[in-house]
Short mmCIF file of C-alpha atoms in Angstrom, two decimals:
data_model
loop_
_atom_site.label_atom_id
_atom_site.label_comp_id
_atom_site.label_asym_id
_atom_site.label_seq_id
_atom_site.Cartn_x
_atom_site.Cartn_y
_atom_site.Cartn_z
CA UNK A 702 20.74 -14.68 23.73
CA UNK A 703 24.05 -15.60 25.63
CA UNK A 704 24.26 -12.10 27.49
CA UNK A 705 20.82 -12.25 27.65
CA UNK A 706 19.51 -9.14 26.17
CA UNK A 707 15.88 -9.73 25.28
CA UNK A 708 15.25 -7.05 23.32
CA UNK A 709 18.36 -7.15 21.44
CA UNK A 710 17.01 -11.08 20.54
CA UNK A 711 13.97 -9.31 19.95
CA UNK A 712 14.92 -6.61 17.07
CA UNK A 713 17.29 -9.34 15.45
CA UNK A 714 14.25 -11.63 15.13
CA UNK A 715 12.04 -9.05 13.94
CA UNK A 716 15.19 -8.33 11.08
CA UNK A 717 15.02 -11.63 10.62
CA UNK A 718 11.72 -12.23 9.59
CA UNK A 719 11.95 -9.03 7.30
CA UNK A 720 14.45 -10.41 5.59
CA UNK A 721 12.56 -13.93 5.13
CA UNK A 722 9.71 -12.07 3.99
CA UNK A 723 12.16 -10.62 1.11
CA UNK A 724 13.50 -13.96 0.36
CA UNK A 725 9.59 -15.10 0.06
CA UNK A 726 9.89 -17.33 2.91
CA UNK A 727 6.37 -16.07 4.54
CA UNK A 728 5.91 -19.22 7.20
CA UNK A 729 9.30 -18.72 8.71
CA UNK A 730 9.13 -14.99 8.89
CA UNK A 731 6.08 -15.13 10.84
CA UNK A 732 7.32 -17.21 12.96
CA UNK A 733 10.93 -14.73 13.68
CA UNK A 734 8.50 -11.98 13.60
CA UNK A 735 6.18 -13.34 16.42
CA UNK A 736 9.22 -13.58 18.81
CA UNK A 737 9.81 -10.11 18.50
CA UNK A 738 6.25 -9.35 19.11
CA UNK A 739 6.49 -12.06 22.27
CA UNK A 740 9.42 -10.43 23.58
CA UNK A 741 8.39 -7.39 23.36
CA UNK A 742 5.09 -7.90 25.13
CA UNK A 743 6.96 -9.47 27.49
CA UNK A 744 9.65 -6.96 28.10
CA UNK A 745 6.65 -3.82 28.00
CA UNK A 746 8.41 -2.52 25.19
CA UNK A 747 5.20 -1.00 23.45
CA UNK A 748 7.34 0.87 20.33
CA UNK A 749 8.83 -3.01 19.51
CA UNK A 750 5.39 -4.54 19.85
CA UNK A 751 4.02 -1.76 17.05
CA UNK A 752 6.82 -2.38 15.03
CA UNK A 753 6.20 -6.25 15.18
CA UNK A 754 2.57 -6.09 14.26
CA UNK A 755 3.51 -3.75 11.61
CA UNK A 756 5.89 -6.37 10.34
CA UNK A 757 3.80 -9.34 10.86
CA UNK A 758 1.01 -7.66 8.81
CA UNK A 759 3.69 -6.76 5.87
CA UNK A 760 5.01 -10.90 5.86
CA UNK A 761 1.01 -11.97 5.43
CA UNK A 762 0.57 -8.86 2.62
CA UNK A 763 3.18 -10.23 1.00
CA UNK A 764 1.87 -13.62 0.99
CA UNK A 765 -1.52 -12.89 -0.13
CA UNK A 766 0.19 -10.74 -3.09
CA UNK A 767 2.61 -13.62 -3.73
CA UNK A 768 -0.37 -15.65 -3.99
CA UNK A 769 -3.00 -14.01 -5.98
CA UNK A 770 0.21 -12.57 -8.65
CA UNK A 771 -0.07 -16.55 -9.91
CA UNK A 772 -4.06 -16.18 -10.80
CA UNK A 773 -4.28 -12.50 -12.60
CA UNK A 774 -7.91 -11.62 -11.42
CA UNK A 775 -9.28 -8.01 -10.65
CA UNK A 776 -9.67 -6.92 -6.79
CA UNK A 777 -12.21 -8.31 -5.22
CA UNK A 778 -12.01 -12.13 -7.14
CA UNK A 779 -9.31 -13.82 -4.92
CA UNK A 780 -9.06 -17.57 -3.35
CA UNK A 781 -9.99 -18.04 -0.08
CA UNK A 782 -6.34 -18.79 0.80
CA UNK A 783 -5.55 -15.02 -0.58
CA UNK A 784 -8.33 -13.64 0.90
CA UNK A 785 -7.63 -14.98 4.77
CA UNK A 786 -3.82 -14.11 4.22
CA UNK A 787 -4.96 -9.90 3.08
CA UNK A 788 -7.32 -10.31 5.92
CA UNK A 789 -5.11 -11.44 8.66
CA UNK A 790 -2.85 -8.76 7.37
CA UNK A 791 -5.62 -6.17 8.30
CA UNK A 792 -6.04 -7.35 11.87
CA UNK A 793 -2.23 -6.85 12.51
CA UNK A 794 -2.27 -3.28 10.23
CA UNK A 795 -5.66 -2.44 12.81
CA UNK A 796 -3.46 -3.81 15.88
CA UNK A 797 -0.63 -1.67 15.20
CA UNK A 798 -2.82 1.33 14.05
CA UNK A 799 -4.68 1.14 17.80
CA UNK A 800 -0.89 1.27 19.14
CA UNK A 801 0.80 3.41 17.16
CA UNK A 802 -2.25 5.94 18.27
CA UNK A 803 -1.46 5.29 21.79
CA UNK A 804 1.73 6.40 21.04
CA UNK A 805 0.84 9.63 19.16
CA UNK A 806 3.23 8.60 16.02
CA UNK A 807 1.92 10.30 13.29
CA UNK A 808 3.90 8.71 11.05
CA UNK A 809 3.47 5.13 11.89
CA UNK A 810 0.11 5.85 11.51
CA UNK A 811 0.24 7.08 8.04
CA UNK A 812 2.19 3.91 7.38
CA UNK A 813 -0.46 1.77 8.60
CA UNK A 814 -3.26 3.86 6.74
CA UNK A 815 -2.00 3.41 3.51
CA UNK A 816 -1.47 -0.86 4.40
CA UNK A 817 -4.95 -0.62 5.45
CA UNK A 818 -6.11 1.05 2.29
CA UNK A 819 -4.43 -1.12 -0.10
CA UNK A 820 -5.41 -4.85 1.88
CA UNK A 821 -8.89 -3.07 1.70
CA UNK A 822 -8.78 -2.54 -2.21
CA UNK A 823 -7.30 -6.01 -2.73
CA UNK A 824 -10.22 -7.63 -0.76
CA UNK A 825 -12.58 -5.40 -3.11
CA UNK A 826 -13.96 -3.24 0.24
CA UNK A 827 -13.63 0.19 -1.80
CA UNK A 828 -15.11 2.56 0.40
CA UNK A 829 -13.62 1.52 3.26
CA UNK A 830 -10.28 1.68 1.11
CA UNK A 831 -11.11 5.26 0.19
CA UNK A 832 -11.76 6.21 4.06
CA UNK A 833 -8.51 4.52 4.79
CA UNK A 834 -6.16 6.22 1.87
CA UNK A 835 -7.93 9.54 2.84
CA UNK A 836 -6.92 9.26 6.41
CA UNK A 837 -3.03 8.16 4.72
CA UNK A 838 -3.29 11.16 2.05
CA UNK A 839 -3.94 14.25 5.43
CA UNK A 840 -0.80 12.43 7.30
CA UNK A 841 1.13 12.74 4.10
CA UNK A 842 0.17 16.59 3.81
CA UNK A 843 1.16 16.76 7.83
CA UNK A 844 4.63 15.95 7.25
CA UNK A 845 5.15 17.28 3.47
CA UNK A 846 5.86 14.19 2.14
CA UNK A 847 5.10 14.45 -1.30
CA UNK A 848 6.00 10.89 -2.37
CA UNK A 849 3.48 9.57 -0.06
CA UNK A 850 0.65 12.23 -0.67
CA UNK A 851 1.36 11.00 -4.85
CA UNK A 852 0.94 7.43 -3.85
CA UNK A 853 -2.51 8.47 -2.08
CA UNK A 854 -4.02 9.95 -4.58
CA UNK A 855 -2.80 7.53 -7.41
CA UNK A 856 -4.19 4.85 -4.91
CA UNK A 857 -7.58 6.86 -4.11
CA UNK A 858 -8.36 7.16 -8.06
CA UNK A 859 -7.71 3.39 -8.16
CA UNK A 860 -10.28 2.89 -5.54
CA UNK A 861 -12.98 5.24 -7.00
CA UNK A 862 -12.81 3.33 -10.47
CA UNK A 863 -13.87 -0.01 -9.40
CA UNK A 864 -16.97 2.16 -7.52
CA UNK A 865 -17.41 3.66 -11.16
CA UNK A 866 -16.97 6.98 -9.85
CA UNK A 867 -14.84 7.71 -13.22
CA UNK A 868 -14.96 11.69 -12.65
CA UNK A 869 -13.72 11.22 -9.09
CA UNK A 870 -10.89 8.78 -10.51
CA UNK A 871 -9.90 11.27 -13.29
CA UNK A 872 -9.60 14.35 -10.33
CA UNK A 873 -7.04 12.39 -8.20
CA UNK A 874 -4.95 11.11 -11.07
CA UNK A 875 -4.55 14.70 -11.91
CA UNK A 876 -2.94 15.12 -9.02
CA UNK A 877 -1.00 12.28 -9.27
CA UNK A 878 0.30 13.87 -12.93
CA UNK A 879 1.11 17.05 -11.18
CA UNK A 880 2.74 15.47 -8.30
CA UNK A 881 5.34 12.89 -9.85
CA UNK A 882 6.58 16.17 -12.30
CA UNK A 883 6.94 18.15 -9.36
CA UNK A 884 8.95 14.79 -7.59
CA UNK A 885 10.76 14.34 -11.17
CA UNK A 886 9.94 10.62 -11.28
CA UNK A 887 9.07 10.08 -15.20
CA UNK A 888 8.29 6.66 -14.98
CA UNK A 889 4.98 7.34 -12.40
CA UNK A 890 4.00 10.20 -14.57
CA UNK A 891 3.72 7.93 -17.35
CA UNK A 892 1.86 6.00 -15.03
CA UNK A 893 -0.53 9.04 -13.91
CA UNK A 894 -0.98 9.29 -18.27
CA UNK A 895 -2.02 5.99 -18.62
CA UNK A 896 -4.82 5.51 -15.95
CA UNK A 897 -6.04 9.45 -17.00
CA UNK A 898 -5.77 8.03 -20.43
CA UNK A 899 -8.02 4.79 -19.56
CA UNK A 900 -10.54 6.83 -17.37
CA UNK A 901 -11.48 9.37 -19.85
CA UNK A 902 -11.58 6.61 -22.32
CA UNK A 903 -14.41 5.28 -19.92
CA UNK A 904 -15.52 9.14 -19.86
CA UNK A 905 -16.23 9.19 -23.63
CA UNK A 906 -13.34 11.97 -23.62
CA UNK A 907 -11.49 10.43 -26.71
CA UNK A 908 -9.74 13.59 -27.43
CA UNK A 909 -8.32 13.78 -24.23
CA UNK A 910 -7.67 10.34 -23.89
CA UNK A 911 -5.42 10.15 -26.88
CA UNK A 912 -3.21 13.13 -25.20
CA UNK A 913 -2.58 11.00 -22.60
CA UNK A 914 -1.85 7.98 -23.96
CA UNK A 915 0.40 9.84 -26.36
CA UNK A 916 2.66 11.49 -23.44
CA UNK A 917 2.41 7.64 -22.24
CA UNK A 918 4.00 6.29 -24.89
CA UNK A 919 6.65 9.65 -25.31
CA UNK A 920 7.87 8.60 -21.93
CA UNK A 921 8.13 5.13 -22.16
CA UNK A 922 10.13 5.62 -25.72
CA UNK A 923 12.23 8.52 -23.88
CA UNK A 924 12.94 5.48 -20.99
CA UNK A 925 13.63 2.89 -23.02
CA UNK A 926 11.04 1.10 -21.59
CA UNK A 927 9.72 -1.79 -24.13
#
């Protein structure tokens, strides 16, 4: 601010509300993050105005989450107050997604696809969840990001559950399985065994089911991981 450098004030306010966000201080983050997005605007500085929507729709995910973590429910069953916080969060996901297009980042975009897809599933809209982790899942394949393309799918067979597509579910956790051994990660493929374990429990595949809860519960011994 004293040599004047607007979009210098700009990123530091945008770090600023990040770091608010962290710290669980939502109402003051939006506030540092809506400078940035001001300044930005104001300066024409379109790649600081995507970031800033980006960021602004992260501080009001992270509300809503904050907010519905007190009040276990399933997706879908959420307060009002949760529900206008995962919806504003949309609007400034869409807002950046609109940008970020304009732009031709791929990669932004995949960011903002998965956001999209996961507000979506925690306001109970499935399908358009699915359309939206889909969209996420062919970025992820773009840029060979394997981490990403595992969270897709693990996020996709989520999705198709609460639509009782159970089959559907069981194909993309699969995936998942085969994905976090190829990435190493134990501690998601234990993951991936539990939800395969659950869904072919729902399948009537008891046989199968046990597997996979067994190589659960291996891993989680193996971690330490009460």
């Amino acid at each position: 601010r004293t040599i004047g450098d607007r979009i210098g004030e700009a990123k530091a306010s945008g770090n600023l509300g990040n770091t608010l966000k962290i710290l669980g201080q939502f109402d003051e983050a939006v506030v540092c993050c809506q400078r940035h997005l001001d300044i930005s605007q104001e300066q024409g500085d379109k790649v600081g105005e995507a970031r800033a929507l980006y960021n602004i729709g992260n501080v009001y995910h992270a509300k809503g989450k904050h907010l519905s973590w007190n009040m276990a429910q399933d997706p879908g069953y959420l307060s009002q107050e949760v529900k206008d916080m995962l919806q504003k969060a949309s609007e400034y996901y869409e807002r950046n997604l609109s940008l970020v297009k304009e732009l031709g980042d791929r990669a932004a975009q995949g960011r903002a696809y998965g956001n999209l897809g996961n507000t979506q599933y925690l306001l109970g809209n499935f399908s358009e969840a699915i359309a939206f982790h889909k969209e996420r899942l062919a970025i992820a394949k773009e840029f060979g990001d394997k981490a990403a393309e595992r969270r897709a799918y693990s996020n996709l067979g989520n999705a198709h559950i609460f639509l009782g597509r159970f089959d559907i579910s069981a194909e993309y956790y699969k995936k998942t399985l085969q994905l976090s051994r190829q990435l190493k990660d134990q501690a998601v493929e234990a993951q991936a065994c539990y939800s395969l374990g659950n869904t072919c429990t729902l399948l009537q595949d008891y046989e199968r089911a046990i597997e996979y809860h067994l190589r659960h519960l291996v891993i989680a011994q193996e971690l330490g991981d009460r």
